[in-house]
Coordinates of C-alpha atoms in Angstrom, one line a residue:
M23 CA 21.0 27.2 3.4
S24 CA 23.7 26.8 5.8
A25 CA 26.9 25.0 4.6
T26 CA 27.2 22.9 7.8
P27 CA 24.8 19.9 7.7
L28 CA 22.3 19.4 10.2
L29 CA 22.6 15.7 10.2
E30 CA 25.8 14.0 8.9
I31 CA 26.1 10.2 8.6
S32 CA 29.5 8.9 7.8
Q33 CA 30.8 5.3 7.3
L34 CA 27.8 3.9 9.1
R35 CA 28.0 0.0 9.3
V36 CA 25.4 -2.0 11.1
S37 CA 25.2 -5.7 11.5
F38 CA 22.3 -7.7 12.9
R39 CA 22.5 -11.1 14.5
A40 CA 21.2 -14.1 12.5
D41 CA 21.1 -17.8 13.1
G42 CA 22.0 -17.6 16.6
Q43 CA 25.6 -15.9 16.9
R44 CA 26.3 -15.2 13.2
M45 CA 26.4 -11.5 12.3
V46 CA 25.2 -10.1 9.0
E47 CA 26.1 -6.6 7.8
V48 CA 23.0 -4.8 6.5
L49 CA 24.6 -1.2 6.1
H50 CA 27.9 -0.9 4.5
E51 CA 29.7 2.3 5.0
V52 CA 26.7 4.4 4.4
S53 CA 27.4 8.2 4.2
F54 CA 25.1 11.2 3.4
S55 CA 24.0 14.3 5.1
V56 CA 20.8 16.4 5.6
P57 CA 21.3 20.2 5.3
Q58 CA 19.7 22.8 7.6
H59 CA 16.0 23.4 6.4
G60 CA 16.7 21.0 3.6
T61 CA 14.8 17.8 2.4
V62 CA 16.5 14.7 1.5
A63 CA 14.9 11.5 0.1
L64 CA 16.2 8.1 0.9
V65 CA 14.8 5.8 -1.7
G66 CA 15.2 2.1 -2.6
E67 CA 13.5 -1.3 -2.4
S68 CA 12.5 -3.2 0.7
G69 CA 15.5 -4.4 2.4
S70 CA 17.8 -1.8 0.9
G71 CA 18.6 -0.2 4.5
K72 CA 16.4 2.8 4.5
S73 CA 14.5 2.3 7.7
V74 CA 17.6 0.9 9.4
S75 CA 19.5 4.1 8.6
A76 CA 16.6 6.0 10.2
L77 CA 16.4 3.8 13.2
A78 CA 20.2 4.1 13.6
V79 CA 19.8 8.0 13.8
M80 CA 17.0 7.7 16.4
G81 CA 18.8 5.2 18.5
L82 CA 16.0 2.6 18.2
L83 CA 18.0 -0.3 16.8
P84 CA 17.5 -3.4 19.0
A85 CA 20.3 -3.5 21.3
A86 CA 20.3 -7.4 21.8
S87 CA 20.6 -8.1 18.2
S88 CA 22.3 -5.2 16.4
V89 CA 25.9 -3.9 16.5
V90 CA 27.0 -0.4 15.0
A91 CA 30.7 -1.1 13.9
P92 CA 33.6 1.1 15.3
G93 CA 34.3 4.0 13.0
S94 CA 30.6 4.9 12.3
S95 CA 29.5 8.3 12.9
I96 CA 26.1 10.1 13.2
R97 CA 26.5 13.7 14.1
F98 CA 23.6 16.1 14.7
D99 CA 24.4 19.6 14.7
G100 CA 28.0 18.9 15.4
R101 CA 27.3 16.4 18.2
E102 CA 28.1 12.7 17.9
L103 CA 25.0 10.8 18.7
L104 CA 26.7 7.4 19.0
A105 CA 28.9 8.8 21.9
L106 CA 25.9 9.9 24.0
D107 CA 24.5 7.8 26.7
S108 CA 20.8 6.5 26.6
T109 CA 19.4 9.5 28.7
A110 CA 20.9 12.1 26.7
R111 CA 20.3 10.3 23.4
R112 CA 16.5 10.0 24.4
A113 CA 16.2 13.7 25.5
L114 CA 17.8 14.8 22.1
C115 CA 15.6 12.8 19.9
G116 CA 12.5 13.7 21.9
R117 CA 13.0 17.4 21.6
Q118 CA 15.2 17.9 18.4
I119 CA 14.7 14.9 16.2
A120 CA 11.3 13.3 15.7
M121 CA 10.1 10.3 13.5
I122 CA 6.9 9.5 11.6
F123 CA 6.5 5.6 11.3
Q124 CA 4.9 3.8 8.3
D125 CA 1.9 2.4 9.8
P126 CA 0.1 4.7 12.3
M127 CA -2.1 1.9 13.7
S128 CA 0.8 0.0 14.8
S129 CA 2.4 3.2 16.4
L130 CA -0.5 4.5 18.1
N131 CA -1.7 3.0 21.4
P132 CA -5.2 1.6 20.8
V133 CA -6.4 2.0 24.2
L134 CA -5.4 5.7 24.8
S135 CA -7.1 8.6 23.0
V136 CA -5.1 10.4 20.5
G137 CA -5.3 13.5 22.6
A138 CA -3.8 11.6 25.6
Q139 CA -1.0 10.4 23.5
I140 CA 0.0 13.8 21.9
S141 CA -0.3 15.3 25.5
E142 CA 1.9 12.7 26.9
V143 CA 4.8 13.9 24.5
L144 CA 4.3 17.6 25.7
R145 CA 4.2 16.7 29.4
L146 CA 7.3 14.5 29.2
H147 CA 9.6 16.5 27.0
L148 CA 8.2 20.2 27.6
G149 CA 7.1 19.7 31.4
M150 CA 3.5 21.2 30.5
G151 CA 0.7 20.8 32.9
R152 CA -2.4 18.7 32.0
A153 CA -4.6 21.7 30.9
Q154 CA -1.8 23.4 29.1
A155 CA -0.9 20.1 27.3
R156 CA -4.6 19.7 26.1
Q157 CA -4.8 23.1 24.8
R158 CA -1.5 22.7 22.9
T159 CA -2.8 19.3 21.6
L160 CA -6.0 21.1 20.2
A161 CA -3.8 23.6 18.3
L162 CA -1.5 20.8 16.9
L163 CA -4.6 18.8 15.7
D164 CA -5.9 21.8 14.1
E165 CA -2.4 22.7 12.5
V166 CA -2.3 19.4 10.9
G167 CA -5.8 19.6 9.4
I168 CA -8.0 17.4 11.7
A169 CA -11.5 18.8 11.2
D170 CA -13.4 19.3 14.5
A171 CA -10.3 18.9 16.7
A172 CA -12.4 19.5 19.8
S173 CA -14.3 16.3 19.1
K174 CA -11.5 14.2 17.7
I175 CA -9.1 14.9 20.5
D176 CA -10.9 12.3 22.6
H177 CA -11.4 9.6 19.8
Y178 CA -9.4 6.4 19.8
P179 CA -7.1 5.6 16.9
S180 CA -9.6 3.1 15.7
Q181 CA -12.3 5.8 15.3
L182 CA -10.3 7.7 12.7
S183 CA -9.5 7.0 9.0
G184 CA -6.0 6.2 7.8
G185 CA -5.3 9.6 6.7
Q186 CA -6.3 11.2 10.0
Q187 CA -4.3 8.6 12.0
Q188 CA -1.3 9.7 9.9
R189 CA -2.1 13.3 10.7
V190 CA -2.1 12.5 14.4
M191 CA 1.2 10.9 14.0
I192 CA 2.6 14.0 12.3
A193 CA 1.1 16.2 15.2
M194 CA 2.9 14.1 17.8
A195 CA 6.1 14.3 15.8
I196 CA 6.1 18.1 15.6
A197 CA 4.8 18.6 19.1
C198 CA 8.2 19.7 20.5
E199 CA 9.1 21.6 17.3
P200 CA 11.9 19.5 16.3
R201 CA 14.8 20.6 13.9
L202 CA 14.9 17.3 12.0
L203 CA 11.8 15.4 11.0
I204 CA 12.3 11.8 9.7
A205 CA 9.3 10.4 7.7
D206 CA 9.5 6.8 7.2
E207 CA 7.1 5.8 4.3
P208 CA 4.3 8.1 5.7
T209 CA 1.9 7.7 2.8
T210 CA 2.4 3.9 1.9
A211 CA -1.2 2.4 1.2
L212 CA -2.9 5.8 1.5
D213 CA -5.1 6.8 -1.6
V214 CA -3.9 9.3 -4.0
T215 CA -5.8 12.3 -2.6
I216 CA -5.0 11.6 1.1
Q217 CA -1.4 10.8 0.0
Q218 CA -1.3 14.3 -1.7
Q219 CA -2.8 16.0 1.3
I220 CA -0.1 14.5 3.6
I221 CA 2.7 15.6 1.2
E222 CA 1.3 19.1 1.1
L223 CA 0.9 19.2 4.9
L224 CA 4.5 18.1 5.3
R225 CA 5.7 20.7 2.9
S226 CA 3.8 23.5 4.7
L227 CA 4.9 22.3 8.0
Q228 CA 8.6 22.4 6.9
Q229 CA 8.2 26.0 5.6
R230 CA 6.5 27.3 8.7
R231 CA 8.8 25.7 11.3
S232 CA 12.0 25.7 9.3
M233 CA 12.5 22.0 9.8
A234 CA 14.9 19.6 7.9
V235 CA 13.3 16.5 6.6
L236 CA 14.6 13.1 5.9
F237 CA 11.9 11.5 3.7
I238 CA 12.1 7.7 3.3
T239 CA 10.1 6.1 0.4
H240 CA 10.1 3.5 -2.3
D241 CA 7.8 5.6 -4.4
L242 CA 9.9 7.9 -6.8
G243 CA 6.8 9.7 -8.0
L244 CA 6.7 11.4 -4.5
V245 CA 10.3 12.5 -4.5
S246 CA 10.1 15.3 -7.0
Q247 CA 7.3 17.0 -4.8
L248 CA 9.2 17.2 -1.7
A249 CA 12.8 16.7 -1.9
D250 CA 15.9 18.7 -2.8
T251 CA 18.4 15.8 -2.8
V252 CA 18.0 12.0 -3.6
V253 CA 20.0 9.2 -2.0
V254 CA 19.4 5.8 -3.7
M255 CA 20.1 2.7 -1.6
R256 CA 20.3 -1.0 -2.5
H257 CA 21.4 -3.8 -0.3
G258 CA 22.7 -1.5 2.3
V259 CA 24.9 0.5 -0.1
I260 CA 24.6 4.0 -1.5
R261 CA 24.3 3.7 -5.1
E262 CA 23.6 7.2 -6.2
T263 CA 23.3 10.7 -4.7
G264 CA 22.5 14.0 -6.2
P265 CA 20.0 16.9 -6.8
V266 CA 16.4 15.4 -7.3
A267 CA 15.9 16.8 -10.8
A268 CA 19.4 15.3 -12.1
V269 CA 18.8 11.9 -10.4
L270 CA 15.3 11.5 -11.7
Q271 CA 15.8 12.8 -15.3
Q272 CA 19.4 11.7 -15.9
P273 CA 20.1 8.9 -13.6
Q274 CA 23.6 7.7 -13.8
D275 CA 23.6 4.3 -11.9
A276 CA 22.0 1.3 -13.6
Y277 CA 20.0 0.5 -10.4
T278 CA 18.4 3.9 -10.4
Q279 CA 17.4 3.6 -14.1
A280 CA 15.9 0.3 -13.4
L281 CA 14.0 1.4 -10.4
L282 CA 12.6 4.3 -12.4
R283 CA 11.5 2.0 -15.3
C284 CA 9.6 -0.3 -13.0
R285 CA 6.9 2.2 -12.2
P286 CA 3.7 2.3 -14.4
V287 CA 3.4 5.7 -16.0
L288 CA 0.3 7.4 -17.0
G289 CA 0.1 7.7 -20.8
Q290 CA 2.5 4.8 -21.4
Q291 CA 1.0 1.3 -22.3
L292 CA 3.5 -1.4 -21.8
R293 CA 2.7 -5.0 -22.3
R294 CA 5.2 -5.9 -19.6
L295 CA 6.9 -3.7 -16.9
P296 CA 10.7 -3.9 -16.6
V297 CA 12.0 -5.7 -13.6
I298 CA 15.1 -5.2 -11.8
G299 CA 17.7 -7.8 -12.8
D300 CA 15.5 -9.2 -15.5
A301 CA 18.2 -9.2 -18.2
A302 CA 16.2 -11.5 -20.5
P303 CA 12.5 -12.1 -21.2
R304 CA 11.1 -14.9 -19.0
A305 CA 10.0 -18.2 -20.7
P306 CA 6.3 -18.6 -21.2
L307 CA 4.7 -20.1 -18.0
A308 CA 3.5 -23.6 -18.4
V309 CA 0.2 -24.9 -17.0
P310 CA 0.9 -27.9 -14.7
A311 CA 0.3 -31.0 -16.7
Q312 CA -1.7 -32.7 -13.7
A313 CA -4.1 -29.8 -13.5
P314 CA -7.7 -30.9 -14.5
M315 CA -8.2 -27.5 -16.2
Q316 CA -11.4 -26.5 -17.9
P317 CA -10.9 -26.3 -21.7
E318 CA -11.5 -22.5 -21.7
H319 CA -8.7 -22.0 -19.3
V320 CA -5.9 -23.3 -21.3
C321 CA -4.2 -20.7 -23.5
A322 CA -7.4 -18.7 -23.6
P323 CA -7.2 -15.5 -25.5
R324 CA -7.1 -12.1 -23.9
F325 CA -10.3 -10.0 -23.7
D326 CA -11.3 -8.7 -27.1
G327 CA -14.3 -6.5 -26.2
A328 CA -16.9 -8.9 -27.7
A329 CA -16.9 -11.5 -25.2
P330 CA -20.2 -12.2 -23.3
P331 CA -20.5 -11.2 -19.6
L332 CA -19.5 -13.9 -17.4
L333 CA -20.6 -11.9 -14.3
V334 CA -23.5 -9.5 -14.2
V335 CA -24.0 -7.3 -11.2
E336 CA -27.2 -5.4 -10.7
N337 CA -28.2 -2.8 -8.2
L338 CA -25.8 -4.1 -5.6
S339 CA -26.1 -2.2 -2.3
K340 CA -24.9 -2.5 1.3
Q341 CA -26.4 -0.5 4.3
Y342 CA -25.1 -0.5 7.8
L343 CA -26.8 1.0 10.9
V344 CA -24.5 3.2 12.9
R345 CA -25.2 4.5 16.4
D346 CA -26.3 8.3 16.5
G347 CA -26.3 9.0 20.3
W348 CA -27.1 6.5 23.2
W349 CA -30.4 5.3 21.8
R350 CA -30.7 6.2 18.1
S351 CA -29.2 4.6 15.0
R352 CA -29.1 5.9 11.5
P353 CA -28.5 4.3 8.0
F354 CA -25.0 4.4 6.5
H355 CA -25.0 3.4 2.8
A356 CA -21.5 1.9 2.1
L357 CA -22.6 0.8 -1.5
Q358 CA -25.6 2.2 -3.6
Q359 CA -27.2 0.6 -6.5
V360 CA -23.8 -0.6 -8.3
S361 CA -24.2 -2.3 -11.6
F362 CA -21.6 -3.6 -14.0
T363 CA -20.7 -6.6 -16.1
L364 CA -17.4 -8.6 -16.4
A365 CA -16.4 -10.7 -19.4
R366 CA -14.2 -13.8 -19.5
G367 CA -10.5 -12.5 -19.9
E368 CA -11.3 -9.0 -19.0
T369 CA -10.0 -6.8 -16.3
L370 CA -12.2 -4.2 -14.7
G371 CA -10.5 -1.7 -12.6
I372 CA -12.2 -0.2 -9.7
V373 CA -10.9 3.1 -8.2
G374 CA -11.9 5.7 -5.6
E375 CA -10.8 6.9 -2.3
S376 CA -10.7 4.9 1.1
G377 CA -14.2 4.6 2.1
S378 CA -15.7 4.7 -1.4
G379 CA -17.0 1.1 -1.2
K380 CA -14.3 -0.8 -3.3
S381 CA -13.4 -3.4 -0.9
T382 CA -17.0 -3.8 0.3
L383 CA -18.0 -4.5 -3.3
G384 CA -15.3 -7.1 -3.7
M385 CA -16.2 -8.8 -0.3
M386 CA -19.8 -9.0 -1.2
L387 CA -19.2 -10.8 -4.6
L388 CA -17.7 -13.6 -2.5
R389 CA -20.5 -13.5 0.1
L390 CA -18.0 -12.6 2.8
L391 CA -20.2 -9.7 3.4
E392 CA -24.2 -10.0 3.2
A393 CA -25.6 -7.7 0.5
S394 CA -28.6 -5.6 1.6
S395 CA -30.1 -5.7 -2.0
G396 CA -29.3 -6.5 -5.5
S397 CA -28.2 -9.6 -7.6
V398 CA -24.8 -11.3 -8.8
Q399 CA -25.4 -13.3 -11.7
F400 CA -22.7 -15.8 -12.5
E401 CA -23.5 -17.6 -15.7
G402 CA -27.0 -17.0 -15.3
R403 CA -27.4 -17.9 -11.6
D404 CA -27.7 -15.5 -8.8
L405 CA -25.0 -16.2 -6.3
L406 CA -26.8 -14.1 -3.5
A407 CA -29.9 -16.0 -3.7
M408 CA -28.1 -19.5 -3.5
T409 CA -28.2 -21.6 -0.3
P410 CA -24.8 -22.0 1.4
R411 CA -24.8 -25.6 0.2
A412 CA -25.5 -24.6 -3.4
F413 CA -22.8 -21.8 -3.2
Q414 CA -20.2 -24.1 -2.1
A415 CA -19.6 -25.3 -5.7
Y416 CA -19.0 -21.7 -6.8
K417 CA -16.8 -20.7 -4.0
R418 CA -13.7 -21.8 -5.8
R419 CA -14.6 -20.2 -9.1
I420 CA -14.4 -16.7 -7.6
Q421 CA -11.3 -16.1 -5.4
I422 CA -9.7 -13.0 -3.8
V423 CA -6.3 -11.7 -3.2
F424 CA -6.2 -9.5 -0.1
Q425 CA -4.2 -6.4 0.3
N426 CA -2.0 -7.6 3.2
P427 CA -0.1 -10.7 2.4
Y428 CA 1.2 -10.6 6.0
A429 CA -2.4 -11.0 7.5
A430 CA -3.8 -13.2 4.8
L431 CA -1.7 -16.4 5.3
N432 CA -2.0 -18.4 8.5
P433 CA 1.3 -18.0 10.3
R434 CA 1.1 -21.6 11.9
F435 CA 0.8 -23.3 8.5
T436 CA 3.7 -24.2 6.3
V437 CA 3.2 -23.2 2.5
A438 CA 2.3 -26.8 1.7
Q439 CA -0.6 -26.7 4.3
I440 CA -1.7 -23.3 2.9
L441 CA -1.9 -24.7 -0.7
L442 CA -3.1 -28.2 0.0
E443 CA -6.0 -27.5 2.5
P444 CA -8.2 -25.7 0.0
M445 CA -7.7 -28.4 -2.7
R446 CA -8.6 -31.1 -0.1
I447 CA -11.8 -29.3 1.0
H448 CA -13.0 -28.7 -2.5
G449 CA -12.0 -32.2 -3.8
I450 CA -9.4 -31.1 -6.3
G451 CA -7.0 -33.8 -7.1
A452 CA -7.4 -37.6 -7.0
D453 CA -5.4 -38.2 -3.8
A454 CA -2.9 -36.5 -1.7
A455 CA 0.1 -37.3 -4.1
A456 CA -1.9 -35.5 -7.0
R457 CA -2.5 -32.5 -4.8
Q458 CA 1.1 -32.3 -3.8
R459 CA 2.0 -32.2 -7.6
L460 CA -0.6 -29.7 -8.2
A461 CA 0.8 -27.4 -5.4
L462 CA 4.2 -27.8 -6.7
G463 CA 3.1 -26.8 -10.2
W464 CA 1.2 -23.7 -9.1
L465 CA 4.2 -22.6 -6.9
D466 CA 6.6 -23.0 -9.8
K467 CA 4.0 -20.9 -11.9
V468 CA 4.3 -18.0 -9.4
G469 CA 8.1 -18.1 -9.5
L470 CA 8.9 -19.8 -6.2
P471 CA 10.9 -23.0 -5.8
A472 CA 9.9 -26.3 -4.5
S473 CA 11.7 -25.9 -1.3
A474 CA 9.3 -23.1 -0.2
M475 CA 6.7 -25.8 0.5
Q476 CA 8.2 -26.6 3.8
R477 CA 8.7 -23.0 5.0
Y478 CA 6.5 -20.7 6.9
P479 CA 5.1 -17.3 5.8
H480 CA 7.4 -15.3 8.1
E481 CA 10.4 -16.7 6.2
F482 CA 9.4 -14.9 3.0
S483 CA 9.4 -11.1 1.9
G484 CA 6.1 -9.3 1.3
G485 CA 6.3 -9.8 -2.5
Q486 CA 6.9 -13.5 -2.1
R487 CA 4.0 -13.8 0.4
Q488 CA 1.7 -12.1 -2.2
R489 CA 2.9 -14.7 -4.7
I490 CA 1.9 -17.5 -2.3
A491 CA -1.5 -15.9 -1.8
I492 CA -1.9 -15.9 -5.5
A493 CA -0.9 -19.5 -5.7
R494 CA -3.4 -20.5 -3.1
C495 CA -6.1 -18.8 -5.2
L496 CA -4.9 -20.6 -8.3
T497 CA -5.2 -23.9 -6.7
M498 CA -9.0 -23.6 -6.8
Q499 CA -8.8 -23.1 -10.7
P500 CA -10.9 -19.9 -10.4
E501 CA -12.4 -18.0 -13.4
I502 CA -12.7 -14.7 -11.5
L503 CA -10.0 -13.3 -9.3
V504 CA -10.7 -10.2 -7.0
C505 CA -7.4 -8.3 -6.6
D506 CA -8.2 -6.0 -3.6
E507 CA -5.2 -3.6 -3.2
S508 CA -3.1 -6.6 -3.9
V509 CA 0.0 -4.6 -4.7
S510 CA -0.5 -1.3 -2.9
A511 CA 1.9 -2.1 -0.2
L512 CA 4.8 -3.5 -2.3
D513 CA 7.6 -1.5 -3.4
V514 CA 7.9 -0.7 -7.1
S515 CA 10.2 -3.4 -8.1
V516 CA 8.2 -6.3 -6.4
Q517 CA 5.0 -4.7 -7.7
A518 CA 6.2 -4.8 -11.2
Q519 CA 6.9 -8.6 -10.8
V520 CA 3.4 -9.2 -9.3
L521 CA 1.7 -7.2 -12.1
N522 CA 3.6 -9.1 -14.7
L523 CA 2.7 -12.4 -13.1
L524 CA -1.0 -11.4 -13.1
K525 CA -0.9 -10.6 -16.7
D526 CA 0.8 -13.8 -17.6
L527 CA -1.7 -15.8 -15.8
Q528 CA -4.6 -13.9 -17.5
D529 CA -2.9 -14.7 -20.9
E530 CA -2.6 -18.4 -20.3
L531 CA -5.7 -19.1 -18.1
G532 CA -8.3 -16.7 -19.4
L533 CA -8.9 -15.3 -16.0
S534 CA -11.1 -12.3 -15.3
Y535 CA -9.9 -9.7 -12.9
L536 CA -11.7 -7.2 -10.7
F537 CA -8.7 -5.1 -10.0
I538 CA -9.3 -2.8 -6.8
S539 CA -6.8 -0.1 -6.3
H540 CA -6.2 3.4 -5.1
D541 CA -3.2 3.7 -7.7
L542 CA -4.5 5.0 -10.8
A543 CA -1.3 4.5 -12.8
V544 CA -1.4 0.7 -11.9
V545 CA -5.1 0.5 -12.8
Q546 CA -4.3 2.0 -16.2
H547 CA -1.6 -0.6 -16.9
M548 CA -3.8 -3.6 -15.9
A549 CA -7.5 -2.6 -16.7
D550 CA -9.6 -2.9 -19.9
R551 CA -12.3 -0.7 -18.3
V552 CA -12.4 1.3 -15.2
M553 CA -15.1 2.1 -12.7
V554 CA -15.0 5.0 -10.5
L555 CA -16.6 4.8 -7.1
Q556 CA -17.4 7.8 -4.9
Q557 CA -19.1 7.4 -1.5
G558 CA -20.6 4.0 -2.6
R559 CA -21.8 5.1 -5.9
V560 CA -20.7 4.6 -9.6
V561 CA -19.8 8.1 -10.9
E562 CA -18.1 7.2 -14.2
M563 CA -17.3 4.1 -16.1
A564 CA -15.4 3.8 -19.5
E565 CA -12.7 2.1 -21.4
A566 CA -9.5 2.6 -19.5
S567 CA -7.8 4.5 -22.4
R568 CA -10.8 6.9 -22.8
L569 CA -11.3 7.5 -19.1
Y570 CA -7.7 8.5 -18.5
Q571 CA -7.4 10.8 -21.6
Q572 CA -11.0 12.4 -21.4
P573 CA -12.4 12.0 -17.8
Q574 CA -15.9 13.3 -17.6
H575 CA -16.7 13.4 -14.0
P576 CA -15.1 16.1 -11.8
Y577 CA -14.3 13.4 -9.1
T578 CA -12.4 11.4 -11.8
R579 CA -10.5 14.6 -12.8
A580 CA -9.7 15.3 -9.2
L581 CA -8.3 11.7 -8.6
L582 CA -6.1 12.0 -11.8
A583 CA -4.9 15.4 -10.5
A584 CA -3.8 14.1 -7.2
I585 CA -1.4 11.4 -8.7
P586 CA 2.2 12.7 -7.9
G587 CA 3.8 14.5 -11.1
H588 CA 0.4 14.3 -13.1
Q589 CA -1.9 17.3 -14.0
H590 CA -5.0 17.0 -16.0
R591 CA -6.2 19.9 -18.1
R592 CA -9.7 21.1 -17.7
D593 CA -12.0 21.7 -20.6
D594 CA -11.5 25.4 -20.0
G595 CA -7.8 24.9 -20.4
R596 CA -6.7 25.4 -16.8
D597 CA -4.5 22.9 -15.1
V598 CA -6.1 21.0 -12.0
G599 CA -4.0 20.3 -9.2
L600 CA -4.4 19.5 -5.5
A601 CA -5.7 23.2 -5.1
G602 CA -8.4 22.5 -7.6
D603 CA -10.8 19.6 -7.5
A604 CA -8.6 17.2 -5.6
A605 CA -8.7 19.7 -2.6
E606 CA -12.6 19.3 -2.5
I607 CA -12.4 15.5 -1.9
T608 CA -12.9 14.5 1.8
L609 CA -13.3 11.2 3.4
R610 CA -16.7 10.8 4.9

């Protein structure tokens, strides 16, 4: 490895304009380097400055609202990028530096085929003709593992799965054979098997093309698989830098140590996850005094395994008709004959790949999707057979926390309107003043101040928005909460806070959870029992501890094997990794 760094950032200071003219510095003398052909992981919480650092390298900071301070330096292969004009900077970044963004659906043009978008890069930067660019695009799609590239080249982004979209973004990034690839959270919100495939793809591409990689992530579990060096950031400051093994096994900085402790770990059962900055245990949550709670809600005991079922689901199925040619349709079974029970105070974890039917199941329980067949018995009554008028009384008793807190809250409503409207519709609270007191109580319960009531969703972080979404559900005084990937897009410290909150609420209110997630370590931390879905079918269900220690189904073993840093040993004594069972899992 060359002693001269390929990328060298020195004393980088970046400020953004806030509140009109006031400038706020978000990067404070950031310095680190990326060696030739090496991989550096930039880790930290949301807001730590990771993505701003990458955008500064690419020259993508908003010119109207950002300022790079004098004395800052970004050198690539000896050239000072900050001294280049826009034309030279654009040419260099298009050819020699490329970036993969976090959300492929926000980065890909929805009205152009993926082939057209990759070809555009080749024609613009390499001067290829239309036919030559198409042939090169086919080769790139094949290289990044897109099956049936000849067909997929003319697909639009919406016709591809999340993993396939991310592979298209990678193909676009490597099209001009860059020397430095910046990957900004490329696996966030992907399930473990697709995440592992993307990591393996990046690793193999780096070896074949001799690229340097700057890998940005908040998931420390991925760092050990890909990086040589780790740079830990917080609040725009470098807190620790060093070889990956040294930083992850013997971190010197207190923040790095806290960041590592926040993540649930397979095989460890903690009642509460450590939280960054949480020096003392939180006081027990108090139920708002004005809340007309049912007796079983107040200080209800945690699930003990002997409680009678609150919810009984039998043979639940969902079938769609999908087009097969111009005139024909064929059935697609999203969910097939799913049966389970849920007791009061119990958490049932539901795991599986994207497309396994997890979210479809959660939506059907709330009648947000119509079931094709089956029954959902709630306290002996079939929710699916009820008239809309009869079901109205049950709506508030089963609530859902969606994955994306940015899309789940009305951006035109204040927090007060978000919390008060459901209570008014369902007749909770004697009058407007009583509902206001209830809303303030639930807001306090999820750890937000009363001043949040008059603010809008865009004024909060992702973790705070998810707390608002949980508070909105709690205003309905539910008995069952469906958590549909509700922590998958949160960084590890905020995720720990939300998971602790959910456990506290369950202990105090006796809530039952259907906890849907692709993160098996999080599910193990939360669940009493786990149900594994594959292609719409239940392939395994067991107590959480037994399922993780002795998985019976090959698909379950493959999911466990795909977790970063985890290996499961087969019955024959052989370790299973991605090259084993997990490699056989594909989206359908």
